[in-house]
Amino acid sequence: METLDRRRFLLMSALACAAPAAPALAANDRYAASPYRRLTDADWKRRLSPDAYRVLRHEATERPGSSPLNHEKRRGTFHCAGCGLAMFKSDFKFESGTGWPSFFRVLPGAIGTKVDNTLGMRRTEYHCAQCLGHHGHLFPDGPKPTGLRYCNNGLALTFRPA
């Protein structure tokens, strides 16, 4: 048990240290010129439902168990609800028991990360690489093969069946 806790600690520390503080300013940011980055807060408020707006633009969290995507089992792809960027394949989804859609892998280039020190702890927050909308947090307690859990707000996603 001590080894498992040590592994979790080391993995979480590595994730937190590797997370850039300002992902939108990264030199290799392929979405830097995205029109979604030029939308104002008022634009986002008009485009999104009030709940999705609070999650995606103001880092709120939906109530656990409230998302219909928790029960989504069809083959397809989960996309950012803010801009439509593909983020997760349905094959990456698993039941985490947390009440939020959870994935053990993300599509390459789909997210950016930053350190989140709210709630009195250091966590890794992730967001859409294209529109910078908040999606959730990354934890080192997922299943094999990655051991990661991308804990996503369902309001930040849409599902497109294959």
Short mmCIF file of C-alpha atoms in Angstrom, two decimals:
data_model
loop_
_atom_site.label_atom_id
_atom_site.label_comp_id
_atom_site.label_asym_id
_atom_site.label_seq_id
_atom_site.Cartn_x
_atom_site.Cartn_y
_atom_site.Cartn_z
CA MET A 1 0.00 0.00 0.00
CA GLU A 2 2.86 2.40 0.78
CA THR A 3 4.27 1.88 -2.74
CA LEU A 4 0.92 2.69 -4.34
CA ASP A 5 0.57 5.91 -2.32
CA ARG A 6 4.16 6.85 -3.21
CA ARG A 7 3.49 6.19 -6.89
CA ARG A 8 0.36 8.35 -6.80
CA PHE A 9 2.24 11.13 -5.06
CA LEU A 10 5.12 11.00 -7.56
CA LEU A 11 2.81 10.89 -10.57
CA MET A 12 0.66 13.77 -9.29
CA SER A 13 3.79 15.80 -8.51
CA ALA A 14 5.16 15.17 -11.99
CA LEU A 15 1.84 16.18 -13.58
CA ALA A 16 1.65 19.37 -11.51
CA CYS A 17 5.25 20.35 -12.30
CA ALA A 18 4.82 19.67 -16.00
CA ALA A 19 1.65 21.75 -16.26
CA PRO A 20 2.30 25.13 -17.88
CA ALA A 21 0.91 28.09 -15.96
CA ALA A 22 -0.26 29.95 -19.07
CA PRO A 23 -1.05 27.45 -21.84
CA ALA A 24 -2.46 30.06 -24.22
CA LEU A 25 0.96 31.69 -24.41
CA ALA A 26 2.96 28.56 -25.22
CA ALA A 27 5.25 28.92 -28.22
CA ASN A 28 3.88 25.77 -29.88
CA ASP A 29 0.20 26.63 -29.33
CA ARG A 30 -1.44 25.48 -32.59
CA TYR A 31 -4.72 27.15 -31.61
CA ALA A 32 -3.27 30.57 -30.73
CA ALA A 33 -5.08 32.20 -33.67
CA SER A 34 -8.38 30.42 -33.04
CA PRO A 35 -11.42 32.67 -33.42
CA TYR A 36 -12.77 31.09 -30.21
CA ARG A 37 -9.97 32.81 -28.32
CA ARG A 38 -11.23 36.21 -29.49
CA LEU A 39 -14.77 35.76 -28.18
CA THR A 40 -15.69 38.09 -25.34
CA ASP A 41 -17.31 36.99 -22.12
CA ALA A 42 -20.60 38.41 -23.43
CA ASP A 43 -20.19 36.34 -26.64
CA TRP A 44 -19.71 33.16 -24.58
CA LYS A 45 -22.71 34.01 -22.42
CA ARG A 46 -24.88 34.24 -25.57
CA ARG A 47 -23.48 31.01 -27.08
CA LEU A 48 -23.76 28.71 -24.05
CA SER A 49 -26.48 27.68 -21.63
CA PRO A 50 -26.12 29.39 -18.23
CA ASP A 51 -24.79 26.19 -16.61
CA ALA A 52 -22.35 25.40 -19.45
CA TYR A 53 -21.18 29.03 -19.36
CA ARG A 54 -20.40 28.78 -15.62
CA VAL A 55 -18.44 25.53 -16.12
CA LEU A 56 -16.58 26.35 -19.33
CA ARG A 57 -15.85 30.02 -18.77
CA HIS A 58 -15.76 30.37 -14.96
CA GLU A 59 -14.45 26.95 -13.85
CA ALA A 60 -17.61 25.90 -12.01
CA THR A 61 -18.39 22.24 -11.37
CA GLU A 62 -21.70 20.56 -12.11
CA ARG A 63 -23.44 18.41 -9.51
CA PRO A 64 -22.11 14.84 -9.51
CA GLY A 65 -24.44 12.37 -11.21
CA SER A 66 -26.30 15.11 -13.09
CA SER A 67 -24.90 14.53 -16.58
CA PRO A 68 -26.66 12.24 -19.07
CA LEU A 69 -23.18 11.57 -20.49
CA ASN A 70 -22.41 9.46 -17.42
CA HIS A 71 -24.57 6.77 -19.00
CA GLU A 72 -23.43 7.22 -22.62
CA LYS A 73 -22.24 3.82 -23.89
CA ARG A 74 -22.41 4.20 -27.68
CA ARG A 75 -19.33 4.31 -29.90
CA GLY A 76 -18.39 7.83 -30.89
CA THR A 77 -16.45 10.90 -29.84
CA PHE A 78 -16.82 13.43 -27.03
CA HIS A 79 -16.27 17.04 -28.14
CA CYS A 80 -15.81 20.35 -26.35
CA ALA A 81 -19.24 21.95 -25.90
CA GLY A 82 -17.67 25.38 -26.38
CA CYS A 83 -15.99 24.93 -29.74
CA GLY A 84 -16.52 21.38 -30.98
CA LEU A 85 -12.92 20.17 -30.70
CA ALA A 86 -12.74 16.37 -30.45
CA MET A 87 -11.35 15.45 -27.03
CA PHE A 88 -12.09 11.82 -26.13
CA LYS A 89 -13.02 8.63 -27.99
CA SER A 90 -15.77 6.56 -26.40
CA ASP A 91 -13.19 3.75 -26.04
CA PHE A 92 -11.36 5.96 -23.50
CA LYS A 93 -14.40 6.29 -21.20
CA PHE A 94 -14.77 4.27 -18.01
CA GLU A 95 -17.03 4.20 -14.97
CA SER A 96 -15.08 5.90 -12.18
CA GLY A 97 -17.88 5.96 -9.61
CA THR A 98 -17.31 9.71 -9.11
CA GLY A 99 -20.50 10.97 -10.74
CA TRP A 100 -18.72 12.68 -13.66
CA PRO A 101 -17.82 11.33 -17.10
CA SER A 102 -14.29 9.96 -16.78
CA PHE A 103 -11.67 8.99 -19.35
CA PHE A 104 -8.25 7.35 -19.10
CA ARG A 105 -6.83 8.95 -22.26
CA VAL A 106 -7.31 12.17 -24.24
CA LEU A 107 -6.91 12.75 -27.98
CA PRO A 108 -3.47 14.22 -28.82
CA GLY A 109 -3.34 18.01 -28.66
CA ALA A 110 -6.89 18.37 -27.32
CA ILE A 111 -6.14 19.78 -23.87
CA GLY A 112 -3.92 22.17 -22.00
CA THR A 113 -3.24 22.00 -18.29
CA LYS A 114 -2.51 24.33 -15.42
CA VAL A 115 -1.99 24.05 -11.70
CA ASP A 116 -5.12 24.63 -9.62
CA ASN A 117 -4.53 25.47 -5.94
CA THR A 118 -8.18 25.97 -4.97
CA LEU A 119 -9.81 23.86 -2.25
CA GLY A 120 -6.56 23.90 -0.26
CA MET A 121 -4.81 21.35 -2.46
CA ARG A 122 -2.67 21.27 -5.58
CA ARG A 123 -4.48 19.72 -8.55
CA THR A 124 -4.02 19.64 -12.31
CA GLU A 125 -6.86 21.37 -14.14
CA TYR A 126 -7.35 20.73 -17.83
CA HIS A 127 -9.11 22.77 -20.46
CA CYS A 128 -9.85 22.67 -24.19
CA ALA A 129 -6.73 23.50 -26.17
CA GLN A 130 -8.73 25.44 -28.76
CA CYS A 131 -11.18 27.63 -26.79
CA LEU A 132 -9.57 27.32 -23.32
CA GLY A 133 -12.88 26.23 -21.81
CA HIS A 134 -12.58 24.52 -18.41
CA HIS A 135 -13.37 20.80 -18.51
CA GLY A 136 -12.20 19.26 -15.26
CA HIS A 137 -9.25 17.85 -13.36
CA LEU A 138 -6.68 15.13 -13.97
CA PHE A 139 -6.01 12.52 -11.28
CA PRO A 140 -3.52 9.65 -11.07
CA ASP A 141 -6.09 7.04 -10.01
CA GLY A 142 -7.43 5.80 -13.33
CA PRO A 143 -7.34 2.34 -14.87
CA LYS A 144 -4.62 0.77 -16.98
CA PRO A 145 -3.02 1.38 -19.38
CA THR A 146 -2.47 5.03 -18.36
CA GLY A 147 -3.40 5.08 -14.67
CA LEU A 148 -4.96 8.51 -15.30
CA ARG A 149 -8.50 9.79 -14.76
CA TYR A 150 -9.66 12.82 -16.74
CA CYS A 151 -12.67 13.79 -14.61
CA ASN A 152 -14.83 15.89 -16.94
CA ASN A 153 -17.88 18.06 -16.40
CA GLY A 154 -20.60 16.65 -18.65
CA LEU A 155 -21.80 20.19 -19.40
CA ALA A 156 -18.43 20.87 -21.05
CA LEU A 157 -18.91 18.02 -23.54
CA THR A 158 -21.13 16.99 -26.41
CA PHE A 159 -21.28 13.45 -27.79
CA ARG A 160 -21.30 12.54 -31.47
CA PRO A 161 -22.12 8.91 -32.20
CA ALA A 162 -19.95 7.07 -34.75
#
